[in-house]
Coordinates of C-alpha atoms and ligand atoms in Angstrom, one line a residue:
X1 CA 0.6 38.4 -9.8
X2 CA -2.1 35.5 -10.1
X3 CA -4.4 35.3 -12.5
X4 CA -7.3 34.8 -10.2
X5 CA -6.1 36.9 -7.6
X6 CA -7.8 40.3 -7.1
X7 CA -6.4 42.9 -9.9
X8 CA -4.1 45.4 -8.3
X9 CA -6.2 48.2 -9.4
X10 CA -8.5 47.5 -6.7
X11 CA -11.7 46.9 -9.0
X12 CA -12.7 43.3 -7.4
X13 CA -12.4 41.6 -10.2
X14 CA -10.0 38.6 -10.9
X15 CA -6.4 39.8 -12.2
X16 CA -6.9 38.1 -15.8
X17 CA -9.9 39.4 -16.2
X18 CA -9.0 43.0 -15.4
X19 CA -5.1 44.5 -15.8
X20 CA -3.9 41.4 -17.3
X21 CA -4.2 42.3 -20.5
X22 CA -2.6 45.7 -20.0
X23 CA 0.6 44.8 -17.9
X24 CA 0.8 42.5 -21.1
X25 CA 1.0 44.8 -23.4
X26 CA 3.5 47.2 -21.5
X27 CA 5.9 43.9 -21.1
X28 CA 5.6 43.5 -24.7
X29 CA 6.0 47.0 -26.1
X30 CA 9.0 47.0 -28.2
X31 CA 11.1 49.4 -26.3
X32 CA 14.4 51.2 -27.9
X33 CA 17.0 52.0 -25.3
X34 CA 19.2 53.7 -28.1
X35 CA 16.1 56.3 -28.0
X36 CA 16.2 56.8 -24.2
X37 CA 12.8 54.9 -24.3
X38 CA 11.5 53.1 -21.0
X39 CA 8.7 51.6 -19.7
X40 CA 6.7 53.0 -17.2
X41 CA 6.9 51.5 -13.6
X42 CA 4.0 50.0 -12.4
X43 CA 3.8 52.2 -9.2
X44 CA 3.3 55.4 -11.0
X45 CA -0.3 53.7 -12.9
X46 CA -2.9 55.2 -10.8
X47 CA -6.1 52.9 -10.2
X48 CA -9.6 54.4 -10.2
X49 CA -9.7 55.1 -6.5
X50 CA -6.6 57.4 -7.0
X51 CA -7.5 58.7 -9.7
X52 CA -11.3 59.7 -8.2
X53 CA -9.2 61.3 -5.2
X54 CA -6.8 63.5 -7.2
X55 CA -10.0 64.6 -9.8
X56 CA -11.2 65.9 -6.0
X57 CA -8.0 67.7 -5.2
X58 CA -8.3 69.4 -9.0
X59 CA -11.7 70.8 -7.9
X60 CA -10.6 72.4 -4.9
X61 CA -7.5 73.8 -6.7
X62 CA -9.1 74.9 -10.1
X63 CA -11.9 76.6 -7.5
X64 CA -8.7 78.2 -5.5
X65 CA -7.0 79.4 -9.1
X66 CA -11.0 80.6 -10.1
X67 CA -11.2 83.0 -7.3
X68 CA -7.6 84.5 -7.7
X69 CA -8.9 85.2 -11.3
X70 CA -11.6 87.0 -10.0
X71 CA -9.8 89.2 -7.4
X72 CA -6.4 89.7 -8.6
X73 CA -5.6 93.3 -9.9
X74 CA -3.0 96.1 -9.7
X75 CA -2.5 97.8 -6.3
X76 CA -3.1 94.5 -4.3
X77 CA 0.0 92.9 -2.7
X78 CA 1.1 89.1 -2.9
X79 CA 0.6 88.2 0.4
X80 CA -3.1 89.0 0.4
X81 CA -3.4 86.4 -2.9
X82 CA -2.0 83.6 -1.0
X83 CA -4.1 84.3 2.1
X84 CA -7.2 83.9 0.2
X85 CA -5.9 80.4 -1.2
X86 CA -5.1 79.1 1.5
X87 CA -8.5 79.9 2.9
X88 CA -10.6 78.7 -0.1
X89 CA -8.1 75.4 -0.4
X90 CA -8.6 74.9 4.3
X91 CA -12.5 75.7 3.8
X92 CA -12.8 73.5 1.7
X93 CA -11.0 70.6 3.5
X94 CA -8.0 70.4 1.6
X95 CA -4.4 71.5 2.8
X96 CA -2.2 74.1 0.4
X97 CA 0.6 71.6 -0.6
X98 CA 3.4 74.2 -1.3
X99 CA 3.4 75.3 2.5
X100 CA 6.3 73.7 4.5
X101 CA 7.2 71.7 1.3
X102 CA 11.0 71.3 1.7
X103 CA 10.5 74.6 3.6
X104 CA 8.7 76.7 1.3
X105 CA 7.4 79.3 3.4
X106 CA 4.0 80.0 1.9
X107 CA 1.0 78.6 0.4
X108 CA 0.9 79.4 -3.0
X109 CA 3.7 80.4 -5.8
X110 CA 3.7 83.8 -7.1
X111 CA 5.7 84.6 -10.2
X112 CA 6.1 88.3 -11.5
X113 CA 7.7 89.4 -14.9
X114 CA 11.2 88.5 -15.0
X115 CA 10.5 85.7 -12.2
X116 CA 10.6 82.4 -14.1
X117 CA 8.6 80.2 -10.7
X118 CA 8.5 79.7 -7.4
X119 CA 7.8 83.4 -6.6
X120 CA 7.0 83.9 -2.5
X121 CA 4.2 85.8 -2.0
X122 CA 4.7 89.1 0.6
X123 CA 2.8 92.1 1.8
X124 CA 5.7 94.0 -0.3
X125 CA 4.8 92.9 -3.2
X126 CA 2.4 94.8 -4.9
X127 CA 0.8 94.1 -8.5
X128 CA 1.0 97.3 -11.1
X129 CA -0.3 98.1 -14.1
X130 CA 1.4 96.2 -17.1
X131 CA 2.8 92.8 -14.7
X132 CA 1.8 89.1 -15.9
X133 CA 1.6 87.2 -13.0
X134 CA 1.9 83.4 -12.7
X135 CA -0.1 82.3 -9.8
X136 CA 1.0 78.5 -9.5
X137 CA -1.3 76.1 -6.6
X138 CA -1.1 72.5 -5.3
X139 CA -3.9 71.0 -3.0
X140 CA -3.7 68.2 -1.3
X141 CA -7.0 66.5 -0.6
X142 CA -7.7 62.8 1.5
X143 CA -3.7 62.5 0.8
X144 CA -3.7 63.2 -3.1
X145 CA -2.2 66.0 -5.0
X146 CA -3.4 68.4 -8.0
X147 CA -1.3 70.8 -9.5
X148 CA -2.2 73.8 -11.6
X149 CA -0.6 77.6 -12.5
X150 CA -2.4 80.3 -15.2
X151 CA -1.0 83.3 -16.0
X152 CA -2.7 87.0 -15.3
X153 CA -2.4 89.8 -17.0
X154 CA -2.6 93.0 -14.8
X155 CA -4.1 95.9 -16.2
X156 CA -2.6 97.3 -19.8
X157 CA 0.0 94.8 -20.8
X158 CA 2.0 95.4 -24.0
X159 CA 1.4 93.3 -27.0
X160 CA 4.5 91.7 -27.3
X161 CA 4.1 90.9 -23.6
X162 CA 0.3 89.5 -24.5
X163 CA 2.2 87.2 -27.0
X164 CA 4.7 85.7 -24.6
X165 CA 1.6 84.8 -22.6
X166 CA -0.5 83.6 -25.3
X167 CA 2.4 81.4 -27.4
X168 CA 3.4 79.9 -23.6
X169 CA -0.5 78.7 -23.1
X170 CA -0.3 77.2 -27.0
X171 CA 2.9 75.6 -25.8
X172 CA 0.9 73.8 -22.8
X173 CA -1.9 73.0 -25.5
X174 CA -0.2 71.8 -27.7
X175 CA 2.4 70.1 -25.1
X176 CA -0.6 68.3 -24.3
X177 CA -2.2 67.2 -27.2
X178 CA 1.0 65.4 -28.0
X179 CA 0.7 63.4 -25.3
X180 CA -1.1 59.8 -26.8
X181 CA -1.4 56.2 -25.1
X182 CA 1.4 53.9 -26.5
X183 CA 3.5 56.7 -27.5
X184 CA 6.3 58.2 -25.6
X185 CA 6.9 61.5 -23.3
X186 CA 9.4 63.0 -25.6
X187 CA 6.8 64.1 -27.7
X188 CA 5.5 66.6 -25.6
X189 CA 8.7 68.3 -25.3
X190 CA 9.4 68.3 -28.9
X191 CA 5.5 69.7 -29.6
X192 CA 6.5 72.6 -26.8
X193 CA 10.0 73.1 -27.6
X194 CA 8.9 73.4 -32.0
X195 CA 6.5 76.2 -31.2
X196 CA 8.3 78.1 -28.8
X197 CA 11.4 78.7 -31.1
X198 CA 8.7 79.2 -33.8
X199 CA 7.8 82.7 -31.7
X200 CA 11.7 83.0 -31.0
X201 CA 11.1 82.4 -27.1
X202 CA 13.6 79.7 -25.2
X203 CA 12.3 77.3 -22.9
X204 CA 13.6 76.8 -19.6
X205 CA 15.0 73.4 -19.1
X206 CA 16.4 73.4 -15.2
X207 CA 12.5 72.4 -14.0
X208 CA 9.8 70.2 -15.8
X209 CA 6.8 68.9 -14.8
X210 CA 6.5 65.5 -12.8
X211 CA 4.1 62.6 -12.2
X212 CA 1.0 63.8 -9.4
X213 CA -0.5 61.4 -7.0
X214 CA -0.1 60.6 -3.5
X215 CA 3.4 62.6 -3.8
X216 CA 3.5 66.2 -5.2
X217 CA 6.7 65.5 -7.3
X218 CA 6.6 61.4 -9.1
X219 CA 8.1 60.3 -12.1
X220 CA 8.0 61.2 -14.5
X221 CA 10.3 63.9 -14.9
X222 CA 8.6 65.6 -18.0
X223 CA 11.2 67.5 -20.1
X224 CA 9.6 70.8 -22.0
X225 CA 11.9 70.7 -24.7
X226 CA 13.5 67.3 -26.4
X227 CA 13.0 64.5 -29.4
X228 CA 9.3 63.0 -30.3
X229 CA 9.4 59.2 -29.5
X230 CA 12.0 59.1 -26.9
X231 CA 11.4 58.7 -23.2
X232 CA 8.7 57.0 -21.5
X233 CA 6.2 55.0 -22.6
X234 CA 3.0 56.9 -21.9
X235 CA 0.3 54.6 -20.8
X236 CA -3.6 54.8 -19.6
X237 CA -3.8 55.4 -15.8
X238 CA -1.0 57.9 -15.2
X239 CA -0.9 61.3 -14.2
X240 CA 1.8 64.4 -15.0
X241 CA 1.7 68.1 -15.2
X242 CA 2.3 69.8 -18.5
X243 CA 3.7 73.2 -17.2
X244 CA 6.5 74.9 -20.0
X245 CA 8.0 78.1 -18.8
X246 CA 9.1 80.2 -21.8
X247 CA 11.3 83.0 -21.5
X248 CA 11.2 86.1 -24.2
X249 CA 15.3 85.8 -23.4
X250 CA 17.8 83.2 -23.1
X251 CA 16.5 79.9 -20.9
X252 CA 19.1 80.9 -18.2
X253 CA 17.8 80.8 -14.5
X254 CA 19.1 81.5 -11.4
X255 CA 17.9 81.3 -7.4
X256 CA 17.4 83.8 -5.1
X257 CA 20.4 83.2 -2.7
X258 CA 18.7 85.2 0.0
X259 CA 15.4 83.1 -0.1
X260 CA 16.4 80.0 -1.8
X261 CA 13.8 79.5 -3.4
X262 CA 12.5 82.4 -6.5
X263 CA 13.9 81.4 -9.8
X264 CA 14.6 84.7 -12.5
X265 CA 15.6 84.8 -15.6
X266 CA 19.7 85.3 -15.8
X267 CA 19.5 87.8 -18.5
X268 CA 16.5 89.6 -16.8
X269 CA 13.6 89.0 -19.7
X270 CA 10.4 88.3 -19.0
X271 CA 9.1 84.2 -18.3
X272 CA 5.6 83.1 -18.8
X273 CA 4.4 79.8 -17.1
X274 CA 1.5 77.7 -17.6
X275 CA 0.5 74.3 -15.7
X276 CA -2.2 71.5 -16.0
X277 CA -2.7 68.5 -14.6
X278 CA -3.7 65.5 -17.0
X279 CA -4.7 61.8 -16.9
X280 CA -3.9 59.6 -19.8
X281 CA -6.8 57.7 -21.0
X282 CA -7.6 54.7 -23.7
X283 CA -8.4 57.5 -26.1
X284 CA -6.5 60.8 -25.1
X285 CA -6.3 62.7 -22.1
X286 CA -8.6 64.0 -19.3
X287 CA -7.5 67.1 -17.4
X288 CA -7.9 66.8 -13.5
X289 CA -6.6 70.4 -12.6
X290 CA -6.4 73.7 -15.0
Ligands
MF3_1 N1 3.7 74.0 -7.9 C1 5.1 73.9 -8.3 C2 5.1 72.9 -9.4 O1 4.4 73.1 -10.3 C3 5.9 73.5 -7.2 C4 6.0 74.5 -6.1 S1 7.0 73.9 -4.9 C5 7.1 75.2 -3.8 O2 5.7 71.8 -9.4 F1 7.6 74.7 -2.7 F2 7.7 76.2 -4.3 F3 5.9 75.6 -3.5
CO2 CO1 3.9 71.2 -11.0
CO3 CO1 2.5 73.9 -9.9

């Protein structure tokens, strides 16, 4: 673009005097292919305005997730968890993103014990004593997407099932604090993957997290497990979900072939999931949903 035009971003001001500076310094980043490094394309660098309207879709969703924290318990059934969800997310203007998405036949994702992700939520489905529960949400809000899953413990859970949950939501941490302007997506696979095998858990490599903006599911792809400075470039403006699932088994999955959609473990073990969504900043990272 022209250096006096209006920067793409949106801001008003003129392009050299904006993102100039920036799309320079992508162009010029030495990148090696023999590492499976890339550049990111410009289309996934959210501008302020995007990044504003997916913050607002992460307060809708981390309110959703808040009040399944304070209702869930044993005896209630699955159904009744999405229902409230879907309320919250409509009341508050938003629209639950997993419903109708490549027909997915609820609002929310509700994954039991040996259920890796992708769980359907059903009146016959009740939560007992000893479960951990993933409950996973996606809102959409004014046409942007945010994306966040915690785990719940239901009633007395055993203490080696406690440390699957815990060591998964050190593997999200610390799959985020790898994640660095001008260094590359690989790392937070390698960050995940390192402490993961450290606890003797596997991490599931058939689904990763993705870029989030005005689509539920962008580039990147981001792998859970893999090699510190390979991949993508990871520059200021964009936005991906951090969301490892860890199985106390092998890393094997399967798919309902009644429902098409629920993912379990192959060897039945339990699988823990945990899922942010971040920005990358000039200095770090800024969580827009939790
Ligand atoms: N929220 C899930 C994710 O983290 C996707 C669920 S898609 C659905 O990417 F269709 F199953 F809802
Ligand atoms: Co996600
Ligand atoms: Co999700």
């Amino acid at each position: 673009m022209n250096r006096n035009e209006p920067c793409w971003c949106g801001s008003g001001q003129k392009y050299k005097r904006c993102h100039l500076d920036f799309d320079e310094k992508i162009a010029a980043f030495p990148i090696d292919y023999k590492k499976d490094q890339c550049r990111p394309p410009h289309e996934i660098i959210k501008t302020p305005a995007d990044i504003e309207g997916i913050k607002k879709a992460g307060v809708i969703n981390d309110g959703a997730l808040d009040l399944i924290a304070q209702n869930i318990k044993a005896g209630m059934d699955t159904l009744t968890l999405n229902d409230m969800a879907d309320a919250f997310i409509t009341k508050h203007g938003g629209i639950p993103a997993c419903l109708n998405y490549e027909g997915y036949p609820k609002s929310i994702c509700i994954s039991i014990n040996n259920v890796v992700c992708h769980g359907i939520p059903s009146k016959d489905t009740i939560l007992k004593d000893g479960d951990i529960v993933n409950v996973d949400i996606t809102t959409i809000f004014n046409g942007y997407f945010a994306d966040a899953s915690r785990m719940f413990m239901i009633g007395n859970v055993s203490p080696e099932t406690k440390k699957l949950v815990e060591v998964t939501r050190e593997c999200m941490e610390l799959g985020i604090a790898a994640v660095k302007p001008w260094h590359f997506l690989g790392d937070v696979g390698a960050a995940i993957e390192k402490h993961a095998h450290q606890n003797d858990y596997s991490v599931v490599t058939a689904l990763g997290g993705h870029g989030v903006g005005k689509q539920f599911h962008e580039e990147p792809f981001v792998n859970h497990t893999g090699k510190k400075d390979t991949g993508m470039l990871l520059v200021p403006g964009m936005v991906f979900t951090v969301e490892p699932m860890i199985n106390m088994g092998s890393y094997d999955v399967f798919i309902d072939a009644d429902d098409g959609w629920t993912v379990y473990t192959k060897d039945g073990s339990l699988s823990a999931q945990w899922e942010k969504t971040i920005l990358v900043t000039d200095t770090g990272i800024e969580v827009l949903a939790k």
